Amino acid sequence: MSDLHELSASRQLAALRTGQVSSRDLTEHYLTRIDRLDRELGAFMTVTAELALREAARADECLARGEWSSLCGLPLAIKDLYPTAGIRTTFGSAALGDHVPTEDSWTVGLLRRAGAVVVGKTNTPEFGATCYTENGVTERPAVTPYDPTRYASGSSGGAATAVAAGLLPVGHASDGAGSIRTPAAACHLVGVKPSRGLVSAAPATSFLSVGTEGPIARTVADAALLLDVMACPWPGDLYGWCSTTSFADAVTHPPRPLKVAMWTDTGLDGLDPHPESVHAAERAARLLRDLGHDVREIAVPARCDELTRQALATWFASSVGLVVPTLVPPGRQHQLQPYTRHLVAASAEFSAGDVMRAQSMLARYASTFLAVLDDYDVALTPTTSGPPVPIGYYLADGVEQVSDLMLDWSCYTPWVNLTGQPAVSVPSHLDGDGLPYGVQLVGRQRHDAEILALAAQLEEGSLWSDLHPPCWYR
C-alpha cells in the first residue's frame, strides 16, 4: 500500500473497514508527520496524541466487531474556534490559552459520534477575525506548503495547511467571509461553504447568520463525505434545513446543463485582479462550456463602493466587539492581538443605529446579487484577487490598513456569506512560481448537491492536477 496519507479520505475509510489498515496505524502515521513537519508549517494549535491513540483503539474494537459509523477510525482535527470537551480551545487568543471546555459544540459532537479520531486543534487567527492565520498562541503562522514564506490565508489556515501537507486526510473548517474558500485556494484544495442553515451554528444563534462550518479536502468526494456528517441541523436553528440527498452520492452524478454567470471584476474601484486569477476563471469557463454548460460573462452584480466598505467594517468590528467581552475576562484583554484591540476600540464608537444601518446596507447589497443572479444557476469567479501573500503583508502599514488589505485580496467571497448561498472553491493551477490559484462556484440557495456535483465534474474533467507541495514526500 502507498504511504497512508497519499490515500484519499474515502479510500482510507475503505481500508479501515476491510481491515487493510488499523485506526491505530493510520493515527500514528499522521501523528508522526505532524511531529516531523508542523514546526515549519504552523498547522496545529494543539496536538492530542494520547487521546487520539485511545480513540483509535476504541475505533479498532468497533471495526473488529463490524460495527462502525461513517467516519469510524479516521483521524481529524477541529478548528480551534470550536469547543471540544476536554481539549484546549483558545479561539486563537493567548488570553484564552488555558481554556478547556466541558462540552463539544454541536457539529464537533456530530463528528465525534461519527467515529472521527481527534488528533488536535488546527491553527486559526484570534476569534477568526483575519484572512491570515497568525496569533499570540503559536510561534508560527499557518503557511501554504507550496511556499512557507506565504500565508495559508485564514481563518481556516491551519486546516488547509494540514490537509495540503498530508498531516490530515480532510479538514474541519468554517467560513464567515471566505475563511474556507480562500485557504483552499491558497493551498490547492477543495473548500465548501454550505448554504445558510445546512450546518448548525449551535450553540450560537443570530438573526444575521453569515458564518458556517464546512469541509476542506483534497477531492470533492472527500469534502462531500465530511459534509454529510456535518449537515445535521440542531432542532432550535433559526435557518436549519436538511438535504434530501446524500452529498457523497450527488457527486457521482454529473449535473444537468447549467446556466453560468461569470465575472472577474473585483467590484472594487481601482483594483484589478492578478492576471493569473483571471486565467483561472477563464480556464474553468472553457471547461464548463466543453462540458455542455452555458457560460455568459456579465458585469459584477454589485460594486463594493466606499459606503459598502464602511458598512462591512462597521458590521465586522461590532461582531468582534461583542465576542471579546463575552469570552475574555477584563484582566486578560491586554493579551489580545493589536488588530483585535483595534476592532474592539472601533466597535465602542458605534451606536446601535450605526450597526443597524450597516446591516441594512449589507442586506441591500446582498439582495442585488440575488436579483441579478436569479436567471442563472451558478456564478463563477476567481476565489482571490491574487496569489497567497507574504508573511507580514497585512500588518506592514499598521492595524488601520488591515481590513482594507484583506478585502482587496478576498473581495470575491464575502457577498456569498451575506446571501447565504452555497459555494465551492476548487483548485485551478500553479503559476510559474509554484503558487496556487482557485476558482469559486456559487449555487442557488439550498442547491448544495448541485454545486458539489458541478465541482466534481470539473475535477473529473481535469480542471486541476493532483499536485502536492514538496513536504508531501517527506
Short mmCIF file of C-alpha atoms in Angstrom, two decimals, residues 165-427:
data_model
loop_
_atom_site.label_atom_id
_atom_site.label_comp_id
_atom_site.label_asym_id
_atom_site.label_seq_id
_atom_site.Cartn_x
_atom_site.Cartn_y
_atom_site.Cartn_z
CA ALA A 165 0.79 18.89 3.63
CA GLY A 166 -0.59 15.42 4.33
CA LEU A 167 -0.96 15.98 8.08
CA LEU A 168 -4.71 15.23 7.92
CA PRO A 169 -6.88 13.35 5.42
CA VAL A 170 -9.60 16.02 5.48
CA GLY A 171 -10.21 19.24 7.41
CA HIS A 172 -12.92 20.73 9.63
CA ALA A 173 -13.18 24.45 8.86
CA SER A 174 -15.52 27.45 8.94
CA ASP A 175 -16.31 30.42 6.76
CA GLY A 176 -17.60 33.86 7.78
CA ALA A 177 -16.39 35.92 4.80
CA GLY A 178 -14.37 33.42 2.76
CA SER A 179 -12.48 31.61 5.52
CA ILE A 180 -12.88 28.15 3.95
CA ARG A 181 -12.62 29.17 0.31
CA THR A 182 -9.55 31.43 0.40
CA PRO A 183 -7.39 28.95 2.39
CA ALA A 184 -8.47 26.22 -0.05
CA ALA A 185 -7.33 28.41 -2.95
CA ALA A 186 -4.02 29.22 -1.22
CA CYS A 187 -3.31 25.51 -0.66
CA HIS A 188 -4.61 23.90 -3.91
CA LEU A 189 -7.60 22.28 -2.19
CA VAL A 190 -11.37 21.97 -2.37
CA GLY A 191 -13.26 24.12 0.16
CA VAL A 192 -17.04 24.08 0.68
CA LYS A 193 -19.13 26.86 2.23
CA PRO A 194 -22.60 25.32 2.69
CA SER A 195 -25.90 27.15 2.31
CA ARG A 196 -27.16 29.05 5.32
CA GLY A 197 -28.69 26.65 7.84
CA LEU A 198 -27.39 23.36 6.41
CA VAL A 199 -24.69 23.11 9.09
CA SER A 200 -25.71 24.29 12.55
CA ALA A 201 -24.01 27.17 14.33
CA ALA A 202 -25.26 25.85 17.70
CA PRO A 203 -24.89 26.79 20.45
CA ALA A 204 -24.72 30.25 18.80
CA THR A 205 -27.87 31.80 17.30
CA SER A 206 -28.28 35.03 15.36
CA PHE A 207 -30.75 36.78 13.09
CA LEU A 208 -27.78 37.82 10.90
CA SER A 209 -26.32 34.38 10.16
CA VAL A 210 -23.32 34.65 7.84
CA GLY A 211 -20.81 32.12 9.18
CA THR A 212 -20.93 28.37 8.79
CA GLU A 213 -18.74 25.32 9.25
CA GLY A 214 -17.75 23.17 6.29
CA PRO A 215 -15.05 20.85 4.91
CA ILE A 216 -11.66 21.38 3.31
CA ALA A 217 -10.38 18.40 1.34
CA ARG A 218 -8.15 17.20 -1.49
CA THR A 219 -11.07 15.85 -3.52
CA VAL A 220 -14.72 16.83 -3.97
CA ALA A 221 -15.77 13.33 -2.88
CA ASP A 222 -13.87 13.68 0.41
CA ALA A 223 -15.46 17.08 1.05
CA ALA A 224 -18.90 15.61 0.38
CA LEU A 225 -18.20 12.74 2.77
CA LEU A 226 -17.46 15.12 5.64
CA LEU A 227 -20.34 17.44 4.77
CA ASP A 228 -22.78 14.52 5.01
CA VAL A 229 -21.84 14.19 8.69
CA MET A 230 -21.86 17.91 9.45
CA ALA A 231 -25.21 18.61 7.72
CA CYS A 232 -27.47 17.77 10.65
CA PRO A 233 -29.11 20.94 11.99
CA TRP A 234 -29.82 21.42 15.68
CA PRO A 235 -33.62 21.45 16.30
CA GLY A 236 -33.50 25.06 17.53
CA ASP A 237 -31.73 26.50 14.48
CA LEU A 238 -33.49 29.54 13.04
CA TYR A 239 -32.44 28.69 9.47
CA GLY A 240 -31.96 24.92 9.80
CA TRP A 241 -32.88 22.59 6.95
CA CYS A 242 -31.97 19.07 5.82
CA SER A 243 -30.81 17.93 2.42
CA THR A 244 -32.95 15.29 0.74
CA THR A 245 -29.93 13.65 -0.84
CA SER A 246 -26.54 12.34 0.22
CA PHE A 247 -23.78 14.67 -0.92
CA ALA A 248 -21.43 11.70 -1.35
CA ASP A 249 -23.97 10.22 -3.75
CA ALA A 250 -24.64 13.53 -5.52
CA VAL A 251 -21.01 13.96 -6.61
CA THR A 252 -21.13 10.68 -8.53
CA HIS A 253 -23.80 12.02 -10.92
CA PRO A 254 -23.00 14.82 -13.42
CA PRO A 255 -25.33 17.80 -13.11
CA ARG A 256 -27.84 18.86 -15.74
CA PRO A 257 -26.68 21.56 -18.21
CA LEU A 258 -26.43 24.75 -16.16
CA LYS A 259 -26.55 28.45 -16.94
CA VAL A 260 -23.42 30.07 -15.52
CA ALA A 261 -22.71 33.76 -14.91
CA MET A 262 -19.01 34.63 -14.89
CA TRP A 263 -17.13 37.78 -13.91
CA THR A 264 -13.55 38.60 -12.90
CA ASP A 265 -14.05 42.27 -11.97
CA THR A 266 -13.15 42.67 -8.29
CA GLY A 267 -16.05 45.06 -7.71
CA LEU A 268 -13.60 47.43 -6.00
CA ASP A 269 -12.71 50.72 -7.65
CA GLY A 270 -9.07 50.92 -8.64
CA LEU A 271 -8.32 47.24 -8.00
CA ASP A 272 -7.67 44.89 -10.92
CA PRO A 273 -7.27 41.15 -10.36
CA HIS A 274 -3.93 39.47 -10.92
CA PRO A 275 -3.70 38.05 -14.48
CA GLU A 276 -3.35 34.53 -13.08
CA SER A 277 -6.62 34.93 -11.16
CA VAL A 278 -8.32 35.93 -14.41
CA HIS A 279 -6.66 33.00 -16.16
CA ALA A 280 -8.02 30.62 -13.52
CA ALA A 281 -11.61 31.74 -14.12
CA GLU A 282 -11.19 31.65 -17.89
CA ARG A 283 -9.81 28.08 -17.75
CA ALA A 284 -12.82 26.98 -15.72
CA ALA A 285 -15.22 28.75 -18.10
CA ARG A 286 -13.72 26.97 -21.11
CA LEU A 287 -14.05 23.59 -19.47
CA LEU A 288 -17.62 24.28 -18.38
CA ARG A 289 -18.54 25.14 -21.96
CA ASP A 290 -16.84 21.95 -23.19
CA LEU A 291 -18.96 20.03 -20.66
CA GLY A 292 -22.15 21.46 -22.11
CA HIS A 293 -22.87 24.35 -19.74
CA ASP A 294 -23.95 27.82 -20.90
CA VAL A 295 -21.36 30.30 -19.58
CA ARG A 296 -22.04 34.01 -20.02
CA GLU A 297 -19.78 36.85 -18.93
CA ILE A 298 -21.63 39.55 -17.00
CA ALA A 299 -20.75 42.70 -15.09
CA VAL A 300 -20.19 42.22 -11.36
CA PRO A 301 -23.75 42.36 -9.93
CA ALA A 302 -22.94 44.98 -7.26
CA ARG A 303 -19.90 47.12 -6.67
CA CYS A 304 -18.38 47.38 -3.22
CA ASP A 305 -18.22 51.16 -3.05
CA GLU A 306 -16.91 53.23 -0.14
CA LEU A 307 -20.24 53.15 1.72
CA THR A 308 -20.40 49.36 1.42
CA ARG A 309 -16.80 49.11 2.62
CA GLN A 310 -17.71 51.19 5.65
CA ALA A 311 -20.77 49.04 6.31
CA LEU A 312 -18.64 45.88 6.16
CA ALA A 313 -16.11 47.44 8.54
CA THR A 314 -18.84 48.51 10.98
CA TRP A 315 -20.56 45.12 10.95
CA PHE A 316 -17.26 43.25 11.31
CA ALA A 317 -15.86 45.38 14.13
CA SER A 318 -19.16 45.30 16.01
CA SER A 319 -19.22 41.50 15.76
CA VAL A 320 -15.74 41.20 17.26
CA GLY A 321 -16.63 43.85 19.81
CA LEU A 322 -19.47 41.66 21.06
CA VAL A 323 -17.42 38.45 21.22
CA VAL A 324 -14.37 39.71 23.11
CA PRO A 325 -16.08 40.90 26.34
CA THR A 326 -18.13 37.69 26.36
CA LEU A 327 -15.13 35.36 26.19
CA VAL A 328 -12.15 37.29 27.58
CA PRO A 329 -12.03 38.46 31.21
CA PRO A 330 -11.12 42.16 31.59
CA GLY A 331 -7.87 41.25 33.32
CA ARG A 332 -6.69 39.36 30.25
CA GLN A 333 -7.69 41.74 27.49
CA HIS A 334 -4.17 43.19 27.42
CA GLN A 335 -3.12 39.86 25.84
CA LEU A 336 -5.24 40.46 22.75
CA GLN A 337 -3.56 40.97 19.38
CA PRO A 338 -3.19 44.59 18.17
CA TYR A 339 -5.72 44.17 15.37
CA THR A 340 -8.29 42.69 17.76
CA ARG A 341 -7.80 45.63 20.13
CA HIS A 342 -8.23 47.96 17.16
CA LEU A 343 -11.57 46.34 16.27
CA VAL A 344 -12.81 46.41 19.87
CA ALA A 345 -11.91 50.10 20.15
CA ALA A 346 -13.65 50.87 16.85
CA SER A 347 -16.78 49.00 17.90
CA ALA A 348 -17.02 51.12 21.07
CA GLU A 349 -17.58 54.18 18.89
CA PHE A 350 -20.63 52.73 17.12
CA SER A 351 -24.18 53.35 18.23
CA ALA A 352 -26.88 50.72 17.86
CA GLY A 353 -28.21 52.81 14.98
CA ASP A 354 -24.82 52.67 13.24
CA VAL A 355 -24.83 48.88 13.39
CA MET A 356 -28.44 48.59 12.21
CA ARG A 357 -27.79 50.93 9.28
CA ALA A 358 -24.70 48.92 8.29
CA GLN A 359 -26.68 45.67 8.39
CA SER A 360 -29.45 47.24 6.30
CA MET A 361 -26.95 48.42 3.68
CA LEU A 362 -25.33 44.97 3.52
CA ALA A 363 -28.75 43.35 3.15
CA ARG A 364 -29.46 45.57 0.12
CA TYR A 365 -26.01 44.75 -1.28
CA ALA A 366 -26.71 41.01 -0.92
CA SER A 367 -30.19 41.34 -2.41
CA THR A 368 -28.70 42.93 -5.52
CA PHE A 369 -26.60 39.83 -6.11
CA LEU A 370 -29.59 37.55 -5.65
CA ALA A 371 -31.74 39.60 -8.04
CA VAL A 372 -29.12 39.72 -10.81
CA LEU A 373 -28.27 36.02 -10.46
CA ASP A 374 -31.89 34.86 -10.40
CA ASP A 375 -31.66 33.96 -14.11
CA TYR A 376 -28.55 31.82 -13.53
CA ASP A 377 -27.90 28.50 -11.82
CA VAL A 378 -24.25 29.19 -10.95
CA ALA A 379 -21.84 32.11 -10.59
CA LEU A 380 -18.15 31.64 -11.47
CA THR A 381 -15.39 33.95 -10.21
CA PRO A 382 -11.76 33.72 -9.12
CA THR A 383 -11.54 32.84 -5.42
CA THR A 384 -8.95 35.52 -4.65
CA SER A 385 -7.66 38.58 -6.47
CA GLY A 386 -4.09 37.27 -6.43
CA PRO A 387 -1.67 34.64 -5.11
CA PRO A 388 -1.07 33.81 -1.43
CA VAL A 389 0.54 36.84 0.22
CA PRO A 390 3.88 37.02 2.10
CA ILE A 391 4.05 36.74 5.88
CA GLY A 392 3.74 40.20 7.42
CA TYR A 393 1.95 41.72 4.42
CA TYR A 394 -1.24 42.78 6.19
CA LEU A 395 0.39 44.48 9.19
CA ALA A 396 3.22 46.22 7.31
CA ASP A 397 1.41 49.60 7.40
CA GLY A 398 -0.27 49.23 10.78
CA VAL A 399 -3.56 47.82 12.06
CA GLU A 400 -5.59 50.61 10.43
CA GLN A 401 -4.87 49.18 6.96
CA VAL A 402 -5.55 45.51 7.70
CA SER A 403 -9.27 45.48 6.88
CA ASP A 404 -8.83 47.16 3.50
CA LEU A 405 -5.95 44.91 2.51
CA MET A 406 -7.91 41.79 3.46
CA LEU A 407 -10.94 42.89 1.45
CA ASP A 408 -8.76 43.69 -1.56
CA TRP A 409 -7.39 40.14 -1.61
CA SER A 410 -10.58 38.25 -0.68
CA CYS A 411 -13.07 40.52 -2.48
CA TYR A 412 -14.85 37.70 -4.33
CA THR A 413 -16.05 35.82 -1.27
CA PRO A 414 -17.87 37.93 1.40
CA TRP A 415 -21.04 38.56 -0.64
CA VAL A 416 -21.79 34.83 -0.65
CA ASN A 417 -21.91 34.78 3.16
CA LEU A 418 -24.36 37.67 3.07
CA THR A 419 -26.66 35.99 0.54
CA GLY A 420 -26.47 32.59 2.26
CA GLN A 421 -25.73 30.70 -0.97
CA PRO A 422 -23.56 27.58 -1.21
CA ALA A 423 -20.09 27.99 -2.69
CA VAL A 424 -17.17 25.73 -3.53
CA SER A 425 -13.60 26.82 -4.19
CA VAL A 426 -11.77 24.36 -6.40
CA PRO A 427 -8.11 24.41 -7.45
#
